[in-house]
Coordinates of C-alpha atoms and ligand atoms in Angstrom, one line a residue:
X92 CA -58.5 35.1 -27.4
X93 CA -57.7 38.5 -26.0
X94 CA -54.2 40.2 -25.9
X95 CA -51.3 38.6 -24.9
X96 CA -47.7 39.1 -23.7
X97 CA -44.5 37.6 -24.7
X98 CA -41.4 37.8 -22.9
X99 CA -38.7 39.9 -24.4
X100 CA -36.1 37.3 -24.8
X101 CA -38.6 34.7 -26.5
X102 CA -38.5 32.6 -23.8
X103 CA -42.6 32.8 -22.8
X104 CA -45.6 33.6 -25.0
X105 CA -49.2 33.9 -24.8
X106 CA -49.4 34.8 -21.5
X107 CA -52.2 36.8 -20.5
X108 CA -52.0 39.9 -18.9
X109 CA -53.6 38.9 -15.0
X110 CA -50.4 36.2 -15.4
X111 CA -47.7 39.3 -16.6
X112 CA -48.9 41.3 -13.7
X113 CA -48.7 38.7 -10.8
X114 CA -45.0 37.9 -12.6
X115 CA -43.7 41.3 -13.1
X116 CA -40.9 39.7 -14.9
X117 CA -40.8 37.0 -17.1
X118 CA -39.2 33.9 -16.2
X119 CA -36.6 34.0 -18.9
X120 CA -35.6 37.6 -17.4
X121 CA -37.6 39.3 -20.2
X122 CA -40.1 41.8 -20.2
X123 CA -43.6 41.5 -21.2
X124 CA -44.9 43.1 -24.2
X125 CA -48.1 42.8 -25.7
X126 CA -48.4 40.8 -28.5
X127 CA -49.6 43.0 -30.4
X128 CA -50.9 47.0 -30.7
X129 CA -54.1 47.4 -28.9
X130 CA -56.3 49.8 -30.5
X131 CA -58.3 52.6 -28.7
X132 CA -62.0 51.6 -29.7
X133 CA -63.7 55.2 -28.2
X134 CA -63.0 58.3 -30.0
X135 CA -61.9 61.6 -28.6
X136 CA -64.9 63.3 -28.6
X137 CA -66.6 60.2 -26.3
X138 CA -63.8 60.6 -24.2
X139 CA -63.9 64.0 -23.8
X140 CA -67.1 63.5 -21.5
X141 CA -65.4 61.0 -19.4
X142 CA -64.4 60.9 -15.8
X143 CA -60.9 59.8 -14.9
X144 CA -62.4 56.2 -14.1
X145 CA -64.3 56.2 -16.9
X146 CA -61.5 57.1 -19.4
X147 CA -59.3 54.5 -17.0
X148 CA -61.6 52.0 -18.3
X149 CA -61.3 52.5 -22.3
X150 CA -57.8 52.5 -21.6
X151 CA -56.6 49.6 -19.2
X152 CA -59.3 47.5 -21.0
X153 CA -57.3 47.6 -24.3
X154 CA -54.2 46.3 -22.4
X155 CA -55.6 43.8 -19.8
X156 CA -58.2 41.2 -21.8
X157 CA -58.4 38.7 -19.9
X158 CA -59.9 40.9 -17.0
X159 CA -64.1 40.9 -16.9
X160 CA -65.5 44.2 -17.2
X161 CA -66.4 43.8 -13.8
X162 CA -62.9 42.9 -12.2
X163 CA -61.6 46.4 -13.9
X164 CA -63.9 48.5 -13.1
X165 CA -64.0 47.2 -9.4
X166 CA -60.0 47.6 -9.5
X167 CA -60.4 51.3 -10.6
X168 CA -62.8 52.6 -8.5
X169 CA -61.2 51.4 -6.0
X170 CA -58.2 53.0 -6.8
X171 CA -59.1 56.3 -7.9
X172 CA -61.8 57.1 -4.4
X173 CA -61.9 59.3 -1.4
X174 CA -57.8 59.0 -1.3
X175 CA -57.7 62.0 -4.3
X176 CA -58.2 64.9 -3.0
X177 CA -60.3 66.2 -6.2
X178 CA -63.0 64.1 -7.9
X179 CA -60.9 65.0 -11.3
X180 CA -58.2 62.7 -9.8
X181 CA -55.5 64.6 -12.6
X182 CA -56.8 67.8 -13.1
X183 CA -55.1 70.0 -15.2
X184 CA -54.5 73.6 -14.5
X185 CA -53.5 76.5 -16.9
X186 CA -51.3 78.3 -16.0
X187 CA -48.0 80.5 -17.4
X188 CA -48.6 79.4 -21.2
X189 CA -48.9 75.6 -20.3
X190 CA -51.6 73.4 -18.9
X191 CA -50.4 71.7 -15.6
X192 CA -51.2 68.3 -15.4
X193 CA -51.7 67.8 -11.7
X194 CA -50.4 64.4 -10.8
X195 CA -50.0 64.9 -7.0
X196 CA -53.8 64.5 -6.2
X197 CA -53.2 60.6 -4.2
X198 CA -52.5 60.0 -0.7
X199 CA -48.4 60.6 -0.7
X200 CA -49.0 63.7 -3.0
X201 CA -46.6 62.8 -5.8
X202 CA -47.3 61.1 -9.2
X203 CA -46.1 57.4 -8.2
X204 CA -49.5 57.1 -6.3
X205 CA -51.2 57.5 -10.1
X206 CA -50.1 53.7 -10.3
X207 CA -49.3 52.3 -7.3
X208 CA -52.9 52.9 -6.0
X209 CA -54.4 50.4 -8.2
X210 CA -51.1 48.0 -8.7
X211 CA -52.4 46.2 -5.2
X212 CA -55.7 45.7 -6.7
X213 CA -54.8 44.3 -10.5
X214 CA -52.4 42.1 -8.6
X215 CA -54.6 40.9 -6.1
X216 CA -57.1 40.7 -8.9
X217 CA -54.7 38.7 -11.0
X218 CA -53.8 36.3 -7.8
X219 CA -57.7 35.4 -8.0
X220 CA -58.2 34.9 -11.5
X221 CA -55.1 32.3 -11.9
X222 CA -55.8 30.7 -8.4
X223 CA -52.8 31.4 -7.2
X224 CA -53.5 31.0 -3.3
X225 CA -50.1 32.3 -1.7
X226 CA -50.3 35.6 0.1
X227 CA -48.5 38.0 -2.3
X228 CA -45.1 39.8 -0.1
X229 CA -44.2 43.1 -1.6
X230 CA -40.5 44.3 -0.7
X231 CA -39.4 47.4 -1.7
X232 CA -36.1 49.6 -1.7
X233 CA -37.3 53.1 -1.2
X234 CA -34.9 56.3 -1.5
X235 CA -38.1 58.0 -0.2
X236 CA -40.9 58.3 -2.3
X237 CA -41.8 54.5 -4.2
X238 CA -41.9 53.0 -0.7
X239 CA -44.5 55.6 0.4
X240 CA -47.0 55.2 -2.2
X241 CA -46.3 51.6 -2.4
X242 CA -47.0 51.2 1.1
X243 CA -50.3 53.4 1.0
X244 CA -51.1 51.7 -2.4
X245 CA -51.0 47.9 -0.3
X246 CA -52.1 49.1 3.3
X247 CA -54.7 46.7 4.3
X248 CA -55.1 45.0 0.8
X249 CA -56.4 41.8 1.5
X250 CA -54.0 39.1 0.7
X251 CA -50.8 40.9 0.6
X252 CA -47.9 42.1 3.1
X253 CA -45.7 45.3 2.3
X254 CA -42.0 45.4 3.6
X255 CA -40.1 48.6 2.5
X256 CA -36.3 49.4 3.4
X257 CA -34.8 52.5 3.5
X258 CA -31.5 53.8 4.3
X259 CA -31.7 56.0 7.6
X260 CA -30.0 59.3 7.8
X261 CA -31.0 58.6 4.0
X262 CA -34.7 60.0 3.3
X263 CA -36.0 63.4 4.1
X264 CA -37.7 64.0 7.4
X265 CA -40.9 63.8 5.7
X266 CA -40.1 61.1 3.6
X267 CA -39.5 59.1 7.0
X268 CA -42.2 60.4 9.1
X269 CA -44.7 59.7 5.8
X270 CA -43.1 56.1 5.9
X271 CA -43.1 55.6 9.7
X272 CA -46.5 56.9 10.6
X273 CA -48.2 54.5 8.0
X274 CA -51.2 52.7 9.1
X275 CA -52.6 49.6 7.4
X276 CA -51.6 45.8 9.9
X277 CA -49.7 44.1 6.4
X278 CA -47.2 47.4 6.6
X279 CA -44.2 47.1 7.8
X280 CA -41.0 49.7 7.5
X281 CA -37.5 49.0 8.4
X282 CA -34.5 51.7 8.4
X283 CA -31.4 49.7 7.2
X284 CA -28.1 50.9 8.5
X285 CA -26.8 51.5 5.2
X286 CA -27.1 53.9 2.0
X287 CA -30.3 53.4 -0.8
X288 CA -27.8 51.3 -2.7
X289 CA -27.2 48.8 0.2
X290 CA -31.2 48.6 0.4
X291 CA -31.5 48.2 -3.4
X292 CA -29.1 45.1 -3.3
X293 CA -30.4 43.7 -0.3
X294 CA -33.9 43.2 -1.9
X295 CA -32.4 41.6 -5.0
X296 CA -30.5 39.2 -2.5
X297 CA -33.5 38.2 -0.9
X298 CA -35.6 38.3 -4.6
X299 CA -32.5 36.0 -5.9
X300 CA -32.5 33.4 -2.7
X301 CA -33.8 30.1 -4.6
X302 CA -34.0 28.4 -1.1
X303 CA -35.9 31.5 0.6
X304 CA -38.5 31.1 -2.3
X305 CA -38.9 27.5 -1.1
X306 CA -39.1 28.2 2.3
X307 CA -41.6 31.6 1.6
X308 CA -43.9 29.0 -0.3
X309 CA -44.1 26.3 2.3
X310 CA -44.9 29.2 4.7
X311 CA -47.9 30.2 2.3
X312 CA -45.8 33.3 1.2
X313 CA -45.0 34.4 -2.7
X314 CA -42.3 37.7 -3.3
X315 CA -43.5 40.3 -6.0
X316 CA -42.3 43.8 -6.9
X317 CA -43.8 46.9 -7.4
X318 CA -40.9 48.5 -9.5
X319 CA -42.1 50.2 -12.6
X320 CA -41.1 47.1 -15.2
X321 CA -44.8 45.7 -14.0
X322 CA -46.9 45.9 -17.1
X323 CA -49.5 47.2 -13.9
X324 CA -47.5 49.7 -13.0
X325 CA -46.9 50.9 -17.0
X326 CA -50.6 50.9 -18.3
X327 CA -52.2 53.1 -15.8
X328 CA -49.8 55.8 -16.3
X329 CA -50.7 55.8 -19.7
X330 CA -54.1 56.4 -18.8
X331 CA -53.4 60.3 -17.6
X332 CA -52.1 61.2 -20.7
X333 CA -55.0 60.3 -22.8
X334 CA -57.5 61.9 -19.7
X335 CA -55.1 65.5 -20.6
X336 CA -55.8 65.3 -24.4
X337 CA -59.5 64.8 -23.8
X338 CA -60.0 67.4 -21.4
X339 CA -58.3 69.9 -23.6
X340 CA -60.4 69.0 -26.4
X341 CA -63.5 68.7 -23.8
X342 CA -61.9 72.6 -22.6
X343 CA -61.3 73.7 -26.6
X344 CA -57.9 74.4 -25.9
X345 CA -57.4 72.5 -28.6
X346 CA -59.3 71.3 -32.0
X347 CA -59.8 67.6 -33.2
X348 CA -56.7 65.9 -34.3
X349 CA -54.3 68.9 -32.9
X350 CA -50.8 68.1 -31.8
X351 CA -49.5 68.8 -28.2
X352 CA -46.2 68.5 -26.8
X353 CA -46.0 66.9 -23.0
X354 CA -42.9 67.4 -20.8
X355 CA -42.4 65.1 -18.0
X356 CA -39.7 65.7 -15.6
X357 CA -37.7 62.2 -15.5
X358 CA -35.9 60.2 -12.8
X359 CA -36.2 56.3 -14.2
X360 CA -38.1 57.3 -16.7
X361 CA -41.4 55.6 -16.4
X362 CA -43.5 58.1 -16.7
X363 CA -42.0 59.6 -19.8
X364 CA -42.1 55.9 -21.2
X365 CA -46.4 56.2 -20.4
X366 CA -46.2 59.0 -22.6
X367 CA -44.1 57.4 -25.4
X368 CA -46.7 54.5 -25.1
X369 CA -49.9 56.8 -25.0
X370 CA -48.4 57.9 -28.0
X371 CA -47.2 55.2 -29.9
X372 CA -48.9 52.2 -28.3
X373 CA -52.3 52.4 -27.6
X374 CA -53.2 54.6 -30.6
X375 CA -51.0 54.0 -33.3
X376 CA -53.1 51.8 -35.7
X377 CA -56.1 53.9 -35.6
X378 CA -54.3 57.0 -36.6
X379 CA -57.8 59.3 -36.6
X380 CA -57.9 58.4 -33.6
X381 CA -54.1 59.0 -32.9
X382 CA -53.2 60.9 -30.1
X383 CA -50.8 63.9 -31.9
X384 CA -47.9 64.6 -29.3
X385 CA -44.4 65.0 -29.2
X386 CA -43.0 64.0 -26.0
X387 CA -40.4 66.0 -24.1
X388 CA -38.4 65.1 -21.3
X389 CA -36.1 66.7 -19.1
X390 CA -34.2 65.3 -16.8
X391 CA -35.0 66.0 -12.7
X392 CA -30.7 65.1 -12.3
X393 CA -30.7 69.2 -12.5
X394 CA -27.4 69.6 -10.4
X395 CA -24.7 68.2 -12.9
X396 CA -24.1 71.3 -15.1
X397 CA -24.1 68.9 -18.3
X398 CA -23.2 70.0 -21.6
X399 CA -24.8 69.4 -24.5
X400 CA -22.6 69.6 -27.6
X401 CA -23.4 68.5 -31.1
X402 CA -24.1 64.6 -31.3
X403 CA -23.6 64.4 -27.7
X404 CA -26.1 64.1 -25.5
X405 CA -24.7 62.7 -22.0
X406 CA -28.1 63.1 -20.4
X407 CA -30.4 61.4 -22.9
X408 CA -29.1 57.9 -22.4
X409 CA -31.9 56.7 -20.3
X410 CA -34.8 57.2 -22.5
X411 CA -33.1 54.6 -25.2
X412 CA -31.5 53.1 -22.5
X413 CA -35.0 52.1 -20.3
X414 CA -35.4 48.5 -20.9
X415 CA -38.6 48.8 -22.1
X416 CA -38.1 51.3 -25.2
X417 CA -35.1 49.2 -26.6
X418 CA -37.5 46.4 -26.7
X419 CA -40.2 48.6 -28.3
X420 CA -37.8 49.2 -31.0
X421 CA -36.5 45.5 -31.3
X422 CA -40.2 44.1 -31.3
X423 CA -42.1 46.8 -33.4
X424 CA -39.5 48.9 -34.8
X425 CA -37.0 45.6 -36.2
X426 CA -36.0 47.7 -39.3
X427 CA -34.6 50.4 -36.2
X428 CA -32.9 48.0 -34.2
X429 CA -29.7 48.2 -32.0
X430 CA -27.9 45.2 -32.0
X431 CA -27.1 44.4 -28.5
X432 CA -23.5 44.6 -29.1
X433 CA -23.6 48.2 -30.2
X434 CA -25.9 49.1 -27.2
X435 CA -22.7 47.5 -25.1
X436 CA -20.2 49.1 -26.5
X437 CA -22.2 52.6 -25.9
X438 CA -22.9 51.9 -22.3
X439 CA -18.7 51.3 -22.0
X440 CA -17.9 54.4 -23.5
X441 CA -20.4 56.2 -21.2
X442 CA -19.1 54.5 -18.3
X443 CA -15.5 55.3 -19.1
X444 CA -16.2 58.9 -20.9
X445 CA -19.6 59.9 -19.1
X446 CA -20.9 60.6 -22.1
X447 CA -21.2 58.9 -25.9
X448 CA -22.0 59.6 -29.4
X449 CA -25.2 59.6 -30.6
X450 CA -25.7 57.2 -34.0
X451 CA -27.6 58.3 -36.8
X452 CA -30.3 54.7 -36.3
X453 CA -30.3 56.5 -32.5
X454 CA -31.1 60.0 -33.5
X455 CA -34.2 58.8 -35.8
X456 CA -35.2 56.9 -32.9
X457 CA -34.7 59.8 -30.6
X458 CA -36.4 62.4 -32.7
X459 CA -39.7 62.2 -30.4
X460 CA -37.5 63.2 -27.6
X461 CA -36.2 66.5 -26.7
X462 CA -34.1 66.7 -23.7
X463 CA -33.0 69.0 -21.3
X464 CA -32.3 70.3 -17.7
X465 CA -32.1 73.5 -15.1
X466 CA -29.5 74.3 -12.6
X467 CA -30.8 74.4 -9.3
X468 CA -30.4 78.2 -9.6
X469 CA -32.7 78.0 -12.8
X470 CA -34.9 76.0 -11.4
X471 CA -34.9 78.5 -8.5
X472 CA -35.8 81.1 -10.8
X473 CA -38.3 79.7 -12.7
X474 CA -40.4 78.4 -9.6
X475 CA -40.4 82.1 -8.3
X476 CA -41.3 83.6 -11.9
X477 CA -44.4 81.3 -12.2
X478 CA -45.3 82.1 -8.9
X479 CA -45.3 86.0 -9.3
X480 CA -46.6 86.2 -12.6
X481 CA -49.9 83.8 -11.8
X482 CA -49.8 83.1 -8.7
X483 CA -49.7 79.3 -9.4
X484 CA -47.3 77.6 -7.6
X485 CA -45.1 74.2 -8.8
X486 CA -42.6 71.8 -7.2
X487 CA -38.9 71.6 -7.6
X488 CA -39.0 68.4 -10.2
X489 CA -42.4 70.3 -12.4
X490 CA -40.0 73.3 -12.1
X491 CA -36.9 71.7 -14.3
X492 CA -39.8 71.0 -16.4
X493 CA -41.2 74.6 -16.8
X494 CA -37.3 75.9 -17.3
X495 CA -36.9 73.1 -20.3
X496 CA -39.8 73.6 -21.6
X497 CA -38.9 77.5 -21.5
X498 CA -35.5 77.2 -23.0
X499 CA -37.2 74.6 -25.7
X500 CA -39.6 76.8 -26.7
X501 CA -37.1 80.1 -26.9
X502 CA -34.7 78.0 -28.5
X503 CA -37.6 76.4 -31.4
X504 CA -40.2 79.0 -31.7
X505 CA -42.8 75.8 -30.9
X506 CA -46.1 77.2 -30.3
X507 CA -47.9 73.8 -30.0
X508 CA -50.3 73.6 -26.7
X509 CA -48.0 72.4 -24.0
X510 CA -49.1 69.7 -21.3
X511 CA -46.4 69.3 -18.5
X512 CA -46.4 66.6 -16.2
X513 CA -46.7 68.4 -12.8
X514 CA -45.6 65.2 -10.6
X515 CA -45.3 66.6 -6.9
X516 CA -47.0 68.8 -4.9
X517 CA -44.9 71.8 -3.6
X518 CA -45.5 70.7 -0.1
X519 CA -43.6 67.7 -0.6
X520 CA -40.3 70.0 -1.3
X521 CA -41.9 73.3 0.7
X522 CA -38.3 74.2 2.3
X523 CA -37.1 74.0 -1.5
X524 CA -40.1 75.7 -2.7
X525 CA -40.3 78.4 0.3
X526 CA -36.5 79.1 -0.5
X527 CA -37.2 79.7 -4.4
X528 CA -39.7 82.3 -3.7
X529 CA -38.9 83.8 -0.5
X530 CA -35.2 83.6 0.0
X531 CA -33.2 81.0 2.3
X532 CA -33.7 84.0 5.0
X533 CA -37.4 82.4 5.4
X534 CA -36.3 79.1 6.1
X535 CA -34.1 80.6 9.5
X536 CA -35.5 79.3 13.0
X537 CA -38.9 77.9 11.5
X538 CA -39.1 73.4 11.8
X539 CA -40.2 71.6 9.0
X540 CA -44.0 72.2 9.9
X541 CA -43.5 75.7 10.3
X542 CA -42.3 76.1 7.2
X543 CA -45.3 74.2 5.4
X544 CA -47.6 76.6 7.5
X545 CA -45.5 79.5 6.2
X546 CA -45.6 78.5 2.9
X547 CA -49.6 78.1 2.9
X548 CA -49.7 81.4 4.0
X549 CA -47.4 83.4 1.9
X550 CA -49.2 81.8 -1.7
X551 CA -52.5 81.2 -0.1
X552 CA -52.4 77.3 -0.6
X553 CA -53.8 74.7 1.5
X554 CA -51.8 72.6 3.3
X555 CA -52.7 69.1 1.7
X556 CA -54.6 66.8 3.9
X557 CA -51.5 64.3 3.6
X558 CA -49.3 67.2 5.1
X559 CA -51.7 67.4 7.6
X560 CA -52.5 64.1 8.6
X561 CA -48.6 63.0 9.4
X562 CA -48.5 66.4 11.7
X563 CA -49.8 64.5 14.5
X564 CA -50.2 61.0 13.5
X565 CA -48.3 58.4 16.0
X566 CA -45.1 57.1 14.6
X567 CA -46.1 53.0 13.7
X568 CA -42.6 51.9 12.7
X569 CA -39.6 51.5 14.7
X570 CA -37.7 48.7 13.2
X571 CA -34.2 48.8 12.3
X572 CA -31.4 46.5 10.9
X573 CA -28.1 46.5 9.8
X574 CA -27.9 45.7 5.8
X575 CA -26.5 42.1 6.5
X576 CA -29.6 41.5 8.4
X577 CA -32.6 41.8 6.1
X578 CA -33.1 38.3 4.8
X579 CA -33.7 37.7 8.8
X580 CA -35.4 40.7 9.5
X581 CA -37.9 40.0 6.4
X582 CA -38.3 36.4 8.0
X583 CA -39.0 37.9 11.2
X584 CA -41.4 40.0 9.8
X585 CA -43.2 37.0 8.3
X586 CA -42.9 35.0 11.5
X587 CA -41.2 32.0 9.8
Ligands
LIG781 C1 -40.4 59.3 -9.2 C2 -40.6 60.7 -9.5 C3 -40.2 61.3 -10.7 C4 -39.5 60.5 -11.7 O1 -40.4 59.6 -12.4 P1 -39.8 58.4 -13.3 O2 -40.9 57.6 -13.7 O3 -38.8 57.7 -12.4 O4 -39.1 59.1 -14.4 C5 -40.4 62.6 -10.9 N1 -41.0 63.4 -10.0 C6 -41.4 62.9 -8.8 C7 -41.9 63.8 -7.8 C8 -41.2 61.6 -8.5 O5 -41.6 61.1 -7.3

């Protein structure tokens, strides 16, 4: 019997993994966590020689038994093809006393595409294996980014339809013309008259609606979600992080057995949570074979000018806070655990203060964390600084990164080797990114194209081919509804 997941609330055990994938959730509202700690069978000097697939492999294999070897590997190389622009898939650049771990590689050129380029496939995968016959319906509320890579994650994936809302006036330009130029006959992309919240609660209407459920089944139709609680979303993100350590150890960066520090720029914090679990999860019981880092986060919310004062740390909430890592602690770390009450009673006083105190259990906990953020002005700063001094050039979220991990390291004299989590690239943000290094002056009279051609020339860049390819592309999607409509417009859609 391989590994297998139990819900969170106790509700659902030994369920395999091709079952917690096609669920997301568990039906008691729990999450699904592995039964038990998977060890990494390969050591680091094996993996060191691996391509990203390759090391994909040792990796998702240790998490998802019940696929064959075959299923997996078809998943992955499926995943991780032509639509990276580099056959490294993550490469990782030195560059300004840190090694740039390049997530931005996939087609929407930001780190979500990491995962939601093979979520389609393990799900689809999944649908197969536990003969489940119903074509699988993702919907998605997007502020921009998710329903991009979701949608290029999906397009034509046999067996499913995408549906992604997003607010209009609400997304950038490119954000929208990504979204509304994308091909692939099961996409479809509808601007809700409404703000990202509206959206967000429109979906978990339509996710809650018993009746629609009945209806969506008789019609041959099954809902699922792509949101980052999916055990498929989780594992693959833990793969890049064990891919870094072997390539600095393939590079001799760094020595057998030496610890790094990683610092992921943070929004829900998923990817800081793949980090935790490279860390604790897939390596902790074979510790020569332990992956030594200390993770760092920093927050991408860089515009609040938080304090930080002693015991109070009004920005760190989320890392405890993320679902997943309070249930790490309640399942594997019992002796550590926060009685739900307590975690209530801290959530009030942050809602009423904005801020609460740390607890001594907490601060144990939350000694693998160090937190921090920029101003937009340091953020700014540090983006330009980079940029002269090597020429490399970094996004606005890998640039609150770069300032943390600057203060951190002025602050702590830490001279461990340094892997930050470089999650966009800075054609994605180039108005933000042409500003930090050339002044708002260069912004003047030039349309969002000009800028990105500007930008390429100034550093010497290429324009990524996903830049490139919505320049001209035909605009797909025209469909818009108010935010009482989307049960009918999702219907619609379906043609039931
Ligand atoms: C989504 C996103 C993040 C935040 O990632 P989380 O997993 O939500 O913490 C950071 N940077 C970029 C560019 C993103 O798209």
């Amino acid at each position: 019997m391989g590994l297998t997941y139990q819900s969170t609330r106790g509700g659902e055990s030994g369920v395999t993994a091709s079952m917690a994938i096609l669920q997301g959730l568990a039906k008691d509202g729990g999450l699904f966590m592995p039964a038990e700690i998977p060890k990494l069978d390969v050591p680091f000097e094996v993996l060191a020689g691996m391509t990203y697939q390759e090391t994909a492999y040792e990796v998702m294999k240790l998490f998802l038994t019940d696929f064959t070897e075959e299923e997996l590997k078809s998943c992955i190389d499926r995943a991780y093809d032509g639509k990276f622009d580099t056959e490294e898939i993550a490469p990782l650049a030195k560059a300004d006393g840190a090694y740039y771990l390049e997530l931005y590689h996939g087609s929407t050129i930001a780190f979500k595409d990491m995962a939601l380029s093979i979520l389609p496939h393990l799900m689809t995968t999944s649908a197969r294996k536990n003969k489940a016959d119903k074509e699988i319906v993702i919907l998605t509320a997007t502020s921009g980014d998710t329903g991009k890579a979701a949608m290029a994650g999906f397009a034509d994936v046999p067996g499913t339809r995408i549906i992604v809302f997003y607010p209009k006036n609400g997304v950038s330009k490119v954000q929208e013309l990504q979204m509304r130029t994308q091909k692939g006959d099961n996409t479809s992309v509808v601007a809700i008259h409404g703000n990202f919240d509206d959206a967000q609660t429109g979906v978990k209407n339509i996710f809650g609606n018993r009746a629609l459920e009945e209806e969506m089944a008789s019609a041959g139709f099954q809902f699922s979600s792509a949101n980052s609680i999916n055990i498929g979303r989780l594992v693959p993100q833990v793969v890049y992080y064990v891919y870094a350590y072997a390539k600095l150890l393939a590079n001799q960066e760094i020595g057998q057995g030496e610890e790094i520090n990683v610092v992921v720029p943070t929004g829900n914090f998923g990817n800081i949570l793949a980090a935790y679990f490279a860390k604790k999860w897939a390596f902790l019981s074979r510790p020569w074979y332990a992956l030594p880092m200390t993770t760092r986060y920093c927050t991408i919310f860089c515009y609040r000018n938080l304090r930080q004062e002693a015991g109070i740390y009004p920005y760190q909430f989320p890392v405890h806070g993320h679902p997943y890592i309070q249930q790490f602690r309640a399942s594997y770390l019992p002796e550590r655990r926060l009685r739900s009450g307590s975690q209530r009673s801290l959530m009030k006083e942050l809602a009423e203060k904005g801020s609460y105190t740390v607890t001594p259990a907490m601060r144990e906990f939350m000694s693998d964390f160090t937190g921090g953020f920029a101003t937009e002005a340091e953020n700014a700063a540090v983006i330009k600084q980079i940029f002269e001094d090597t020429g490399y050039l970094v996004d606005t979220h890998t640039g609150v990164a770069a300032a943390v991990y600057k203060g951190y390291k002025a602050l702590t004299g830490d001279g461990a080797k340094t892997v930050i989590a470089s999650t966009a690239s800075p054609y994605k943000f180039s108005h933000s990114v042409m500003e930090a290094i050339a002044g708002s002056e260069s912004l003047e009279g030039r349309d969002e194209f000009q800028v990105v051609d500007e930008l390429s020339r100034l550093t010497g860049t290429p324009v990524p081919g996903a830049v490139e390819e919505i320049r001209n592309a035909p605009v797909r999607h025209n469909l818009e509804c108010g935010v009482d409509k989307m049960e009918e417009t999702v219907k619609n859609i379906l043609g039931i």
